[in-house]
Amino acid sequence: AQKITQTQPGMFVQEKEAVTLDCTYDTSDPSYGLFWYKQPSSGEMIFLIYQGSYDQQNATEGRYSLNFQKARKSANLVISASQLGDSAMYFCAMREGDNYGQNFVFGPGTRLSVLP
Amino acid sequence: DTGVSQDPRHKITKRGQNVTFRCDPISEHNRLYWYRQTLGQGPEFLTYFQNEAQLEKSRLLSDRFSAERPKGSFSTLEIQRTEQGDSAMYLCASRHPGRDEQYFGPGTRLTVT
């Protein structure tokens, strides 16, 4: 079974609008971490945001926020006020186990295109 | 610049040849990871080091692949007798012991002809 599911292969958003990228995960471990990375066409993976399974509040980092719904096992990324430079592949990832866990799994990604 | 660096950035080799890639992690990051990424896919975990110890290897890592981190700083990934299916981007990432996130290098793109 897929550990990380990203159902949107591609998304379009108008510049300055908000966009939500979907991510659902599958784990039976009570302790885990969820991550979002951005990969521009240059190829480098850029860390955006992290949410721990025990965190009570949704994580936020500037224009990025993570909509964490634990019961639904979803960890959607919300980008507010989209910019042209946000056009890239976005990957959701999960680390099973606590901070010392090393089993990182990435989803297939969503390609976001920001339209001027 | 104190980011993760990888060398070379691109490598073209003929099938059957051996190749070696190098990764220099961020200083003070004792954890180092290697991933492989093929076109249109997310990165797939290959192996993990904590300091100089290789603690985990994926089943994806055939016996033609070997990785080392001899002094707990830089790491090398060697592929012996390359095959066309080895063509991919090889990504290295490092992680601070007190943090959750990994930081990735720019990757080495391998093309096997």
Tab-separated table of C-alpha atoms in Angstrom:
chain	number	residue	atom	x	y	z
A	1	ALA	CA	0.000	0.000	0.000
A	2	GLN	CA	1.120	3.527	-0.727
A	3	LYS	CA	2.379	5.249	2.371
A	4	ILE	CA	1.969	8.730	0.909
A	5	THR	CA	-0.723	9.636	-1.612
A	6	GLN	CA	-0.806	12.857	-3.583
A	7	THR	CA	-3.859	12.668	-5.819
A	8	GLN	CA	-3.201	15.835	-7.822
A	9	PRO	CA	-0.545	15.231	-10.495
A	10	GLY	CA	-0.847	18.869	-11.566
A	11	MET	CA	-2.434	22.046	-10.267
A	12	PHE	CA	-2.893	25.539	-11.648
A	13	VAL	CA	-3.371	28.674	-9.600
A	14	GLN	CA	-3.620	32.328	-10.444
A	15	GLU	CA	-0.892	34.565	-9.077
A	16	LYS	CA	-1.763	36.047	-5.657
A	17	GLU	CA	-4.410	33.430	-4.956
A	18	ALA	CA	-4.186	30.668	-2.358
A	19	VAL	CA	-3.807	27.006	-3.301
A	20	THR	CA	-4.107	23.730	-1.388
A	21	LEU	CA	-2.015	20.687	-2.295
A	22	ASP	CA	-3.417	17.416	-0.977
A	23	CYS	CA	-1.530	14.724	0.896
A	24	THR	CA	-2.825	11.655	2.691
A	25	TYR	CA	-0.659	9.172	4.536
A	26	ASP	CA	-0.866	5.704	5.935
A	27	THR	CA	0.837	4.568	9.113
A	28	SER	CA	0.026	2.604	12.230
A	29	ASP	CA	2.868	4.194	14.181
A	30	PRO	CA	1.562	6.726	16.742
A	31	SER	CA	4.727	8.809	16.372
A	32	TYR	CA	5.556	10.212	12.976
A	33	GLY	CA	6.511	13.398	11.187
A	34	LEU	CA	5.154	14.961	8.031
A	35	PHE	CA	7.132	17.179	5.674
A	36	TRP	CA	6.640	19.185	2.527
A	37	TYR	CA	9.440	19.851	0.067
A	38	LYS	CA	9.566	22.000	-3.056
A	39	GLN	CA	11.590	20.965	-6.088
A	40	PRO	CA	12.012	23.671	-8.741
A	41	SER	CA	13.166	22.828	-12.238
A	42	SER	CA	16.752	23.283	-11.048
A	43	GLY	CA	16.324	19.986	-9.174
A	44	GLU	CA	17.221	20.874	-5.602
A	45	MET	CA	14.790	19.755	-2.894
A	46	ILE	CA	13.883	22.661	-0.617
A	47	PHE	CA	12.425	22.023	2.852
A	48	LEU	CA	9.219	23.999	3.436
A	49	ILE	CA	7.416	22.869	6.566
A	50	TYR	CA	7.213	20.130	9.205
A	51	GLN	CA	4.383	18.772	11.365
A	52	GLY	CA	4.861	16.273	14.179
A	53	SER	CA	2.116	13.784	14.948
A	54	TYR	CA	1.805	15.063	18.500
A	55	ASP	CA	1.789	18.743	17.596
A	56	GLN	CA	-1.474	20.308	18.690
A	57	GLN	CA	-1.376	23.239	16.306
A	58	ASN	CA	-0.992	23.317	12.554
A	59	ALA	CA	2.492	24.282	11.437
A	60	THR	CA	3.042	27.584	9.650
A	61	GLU	CA	6.112	29.014	7.914
A	62	GLY	CA	5.548	32.353	6.229
A	63	ARG	CA	3.168	31.809	3.312
A	64	TYR	CA	3.083	28.054	3.936
A	65	SER	CA	0.764	26.328	6.352
A	66	LEU	CA	0.046	22.677	6.907
A	67	ASN	CA	-3.578	21.676	7.408
A	68	PHE	CA	-3.116	18.628	9.642
A	69	GLN	CA	-6.195	16.455	10.121
A	70	LYS	CA	-4.955	13.498	12.126
A	71	ALA	CA	-8.176	11.473	12.129
A	72	ARG	CA	-8.357	11.717	8.343
A	73	LYS	CA	-4.620	11.118	7.989
A	74	SER	CA	-4.238	14.144	5.821
A	75	ALA	CA	-1.548	16.818	5.759
A	76	ASN	CA	-2.440	19.316	3.078
A	77	LEU	CA	-0.111	22.179	2.200
A	78	VAL	CA	-1.676	25.606	1.830
A	79	ILE	CA	0.250	28.290	-0.024
A	80	SER	CA	-1.189	31.750	0.409
A	81	ALA	CA	-0.697	34.597	-2.058
A	82	SER	CA	0.924	32.456	-4.764
A	83	GLN	CA	3.921	33.859	-6.592
A	84	LEU	CA	5.340	32.960	-9.997
A	85	GLY	CA	8.364	31.527	-8.220
A	86	ASP	CA	6.138	28.971	-6.495
A	87	SER	CA	5.862	27.034	-9.771
A	88	ALA	CA	7.566	23.729	-8.983
A	89	MET	CA	7.031	20.106	-7.946
A	90	TYR	CA	5.844	19.684	-4.375
A	91	PHE	CA	6.474	16.492	-2.424
A	92	CYS	CA	4.803	15.331	0.757
A	93	ALA	CA	6.936	13.026	2.907
A	94	MET	CA	6.595	11.077	6.128
A	95	ARG	CA	9.031	9.836	8.734
A	96	GLU	CA	7.665	6.919	10.716
A	97	GLY	CA	8.751	6.630	14.311
A	98	ASP	CA	10.107	9.299	16.599
A	99	ASN	CA	12.888	11.764	15.897
A	100	TYR	CA	15.335	8.891	15.757
A	101	GLY	CA	13.307	7.080	13.126
A	102	GLN	CA	14.958	6.962	9.722
A	103	ASN	CA	12.248	5.575	7.499
A	104	PHE	CA	11.457	8.509	5.214
A	105	VAL	CA	8.913	7.981	2.453
A	106	PHE	CA	8.055	10.501	-0.266
A	107	GLY	CA	4.870	10.811	-2.279
A	108	PRO	CA	4.772	11.033	-6.090
A	109	GLY	CA	4.497	14.814	-6.072
A	110	THR	CA	2.194	17.521	-7.418
A	111	ARG	CA	3.318	19.918	-10.123
A	112	LEU	CA	2.098	23.432	-9.339
A	113	SER	CA	1.928	26.044	-12.061
A	114	VAL	CA	1.298	29.644	-11.078
A	115	LEU	CA	-0.312	31.691	-13.833
A	116	PRO	CA	0.368	35.428	-14.226
B	1	ASP	CA	27.786	28.605	1.546
B	2	THR	CA	27.198	25.942	4.172
B	3	GLY	CA	24.629	23.851	2.305
B	4	VAL	CA	24.949	20.233	1.231
B	5	SER	CA	27.213	19.866	-1.775
B	6	GLN	CA	27.470	17.006	-4.249
B	7	ASP	CA	30.046	16.223	-6.872
B	8	PRO	CA	29.840	15.758	-9.784
B	9	ARG	CA	26.571	17.396	-10.782
B	10	HIS	CA	26.351	15.355	-13.954
B	11	LYS	CA	27.903	12.065	-14.953
B	12	ILE	CA	27.616	10.232	-18.254
B	13	THR	CA	29.052	6.744	-18.314
B	14	LYS	CA	28.931	3.667	-20.456
B	15	ARG	CA	27.172	0.552	-19.289
B	16	GLY	CA	29.462	-1.653	-17.264
B	17	GLN	CA	31.641	1.142	-15.938
B	18	ASN	CA	31.978	2.040	-12.266
B	19	VAL	CA	31.033	5.476	-10.960
B	20	THR	CA	31.520	7.221	-7.636
B	21	PHE	CA	29.652	10.206	-6.278
B	22	ARG	CA	30.591	12.399	-3.336
B	23	CYS	CA	28.417	14.221	-0.819
B	24	ASP	CA	29.565	16.825	1.688
B	25	PRO	CA	26.905	17.422	4.341
B	26	ILE	CA	26.269	20.537	6.364
B	27	SER	CA	28.779	20.702	9.186
B	28	GLU	CA	27.439	19.465	12.542
B	29	HIS	CA	24.890	17.299	10.718
B	30	ASN	CA	25.721	13.809	11.909
B	31	ARG	CA	23.029	12.087	9.835
B	32	LEU	CA	23.422	11.567	6.116
B	33	TYR	CA	21.039	10.004	3.609
B	34	TRP	CA	21.239	8.895	-0.010
B	35	TYR	CA	18.181	8.832	-2.247
B	36	ARG	CA	17.523	7.984	-5.874
B	37	GLN	CA	14.969	9.917	-7.915
B	38	THR	CA	13.758	8.936	-11.358
B	39	LEU	CA	11.836	11.223	-13.660
B	40	GLY	CA	8.366	12.040	-12.419
B	41	GLN	CA	8.801	10.252	-9.101
B	42	GLY	CA	9.568	11.225	-5.537
B	43	PRO	CA	12.931	10.361	-4.007
B	44	GLU	CA	13.432	6.750	-2.918
B	45	PHE	CA	15.504	6.056	0.167
B	46	LEU	CA	18.739	4.144	-0.446
B	47	THR	CA	20.817	4.287	2.709
B	48	TYR	CA	21.451	6.173	5.947
B	49	PHE	CA	24.510	6.992	8.046
B	50	GLN	CA	24.732	8.220	11.570
B	51	ASN	CA	28.255	9.544	11.917
B	52	GLU	CA	30.420	6.902	10.225
B	53	ALA	CA	28.035	3.995	10.815
B	54	GLN	CA	25.787	2.824	8.009
B	55	LEU	CA	22.661	1.964	9.968
B	56	GLU	CA	20.100	1.281	7.301
B	57	LYS	CA	20.016	0.107	3.691
B	58	SER	CA	17.048	-0.168	1.394
B	59	ARG	CA	16.225	-3.357	-0.449
B	60	LEU	CA	16.607	-1.168	-3.548
B	61	LEU	CA	20.338	-1.092	-2.878
B	62	SER	CA	21.679	-4.035	-4.838
B	63	ASP	CA	25.127	-5.475	-4.194
B	64	ARG	CA	26.463	-3.283	-7.021
B	65	PHE	CA	25.887	-0.258	-4.800
B	66	SER	CA	28.114	0.601	-1.873
B	67	ALA	CA	28.280	3.671	0.305
B	68	GLU	CA	30.820	4.848	2.830
B	69	ARG	CA	31.275	7.650	5.285
B	70	PRO	CA	34.702	6.846	6.680
B	71	LYS	CA	35.278	9.787	9.013
B	72	GLY	CA	31.689	10.734	9.674
B	73	SER	CA	31.918	13.757	7.408
B	74	PHE	CA	31.682	13.360	3.611
B	75	SER	CA	30.156	10.266	2.038
B	76	THR	CA	30.674	8.421	-1.225
B	77	LEU	CA	28.245	6.302	-3.198
B	78	GLU	CA	29.744	3.865	-5.690
B	79	ILE	CA	27.880	1.979	-8.368
B	80	GLN	CA	29.747	-0.898	-9.949
B	81	ARG	CA	29.007	-2.351	-13.387
B	82	THR	CA	26.445	0.330	-14.155
B	83	GLU	CA	23.259	-0.590	-15.989
B	84	GLN	CA	20.914	1.621	-17.982
B	85	GLY	CA	18.350	1.272	-15.205
B	86	ASP	CA	20.745	3.087	-12.894
B	87	SER	CA	20.144	6.313	-14.808
B	88	ALA	CA	18.596	8.687	-12.268
B	89	MET	CA	19.231	11.650	-10.023
B	90	TYR	CA	21.137	10.672	-6.887
B	91	LEU	CA	20.349	12.958	-3.983
B	92	CYS	CA	22.188	13.354	-0.726
B	93	ALA	CA	20.645	14.905	2.372
B	94	SER	CA	21.894	15.686	5.851
B	95	ARG	CA	20.147	16.244	9.132
B	96	HIS	CA	21.084	17.889	12.407
B	97	PRO	CA	20.709	15.548	15.419
B	98	GLY	CA	18.273	17.892	17.142
B	99	ARG	CA	16.102	18.629	14.130
B	100	ASP	CA	13.500	16.748	12.143
B	101	GLU	CA	14.025	18.036	8.617
B	102	GLN	CA	16.607	16.950	6.090
B	103	TYR	CA	18.474	19.347	3.845
B	104	PHE	CA	19.214	18.173	0.336
B	105	GLY	CA	22.098	18.765	-1.992
B	106	PRO	CA	21.694	19.646	-5.675
B	107	GLY	CA	22.012	16.005	-6.734
B	108	THR	CA	24.136	14.110	-9.223
B	109	ARG	CA	22.413	13.234	-12.466
B	110	LEU	CA	23.685	9.918	-13.809
B	111	THR	CA	23.147	8.881	-17.399
B	112	VAL	CA	24.200	5.370	-18.396
B	113	THR	CA	24.519	4.878	-22.158
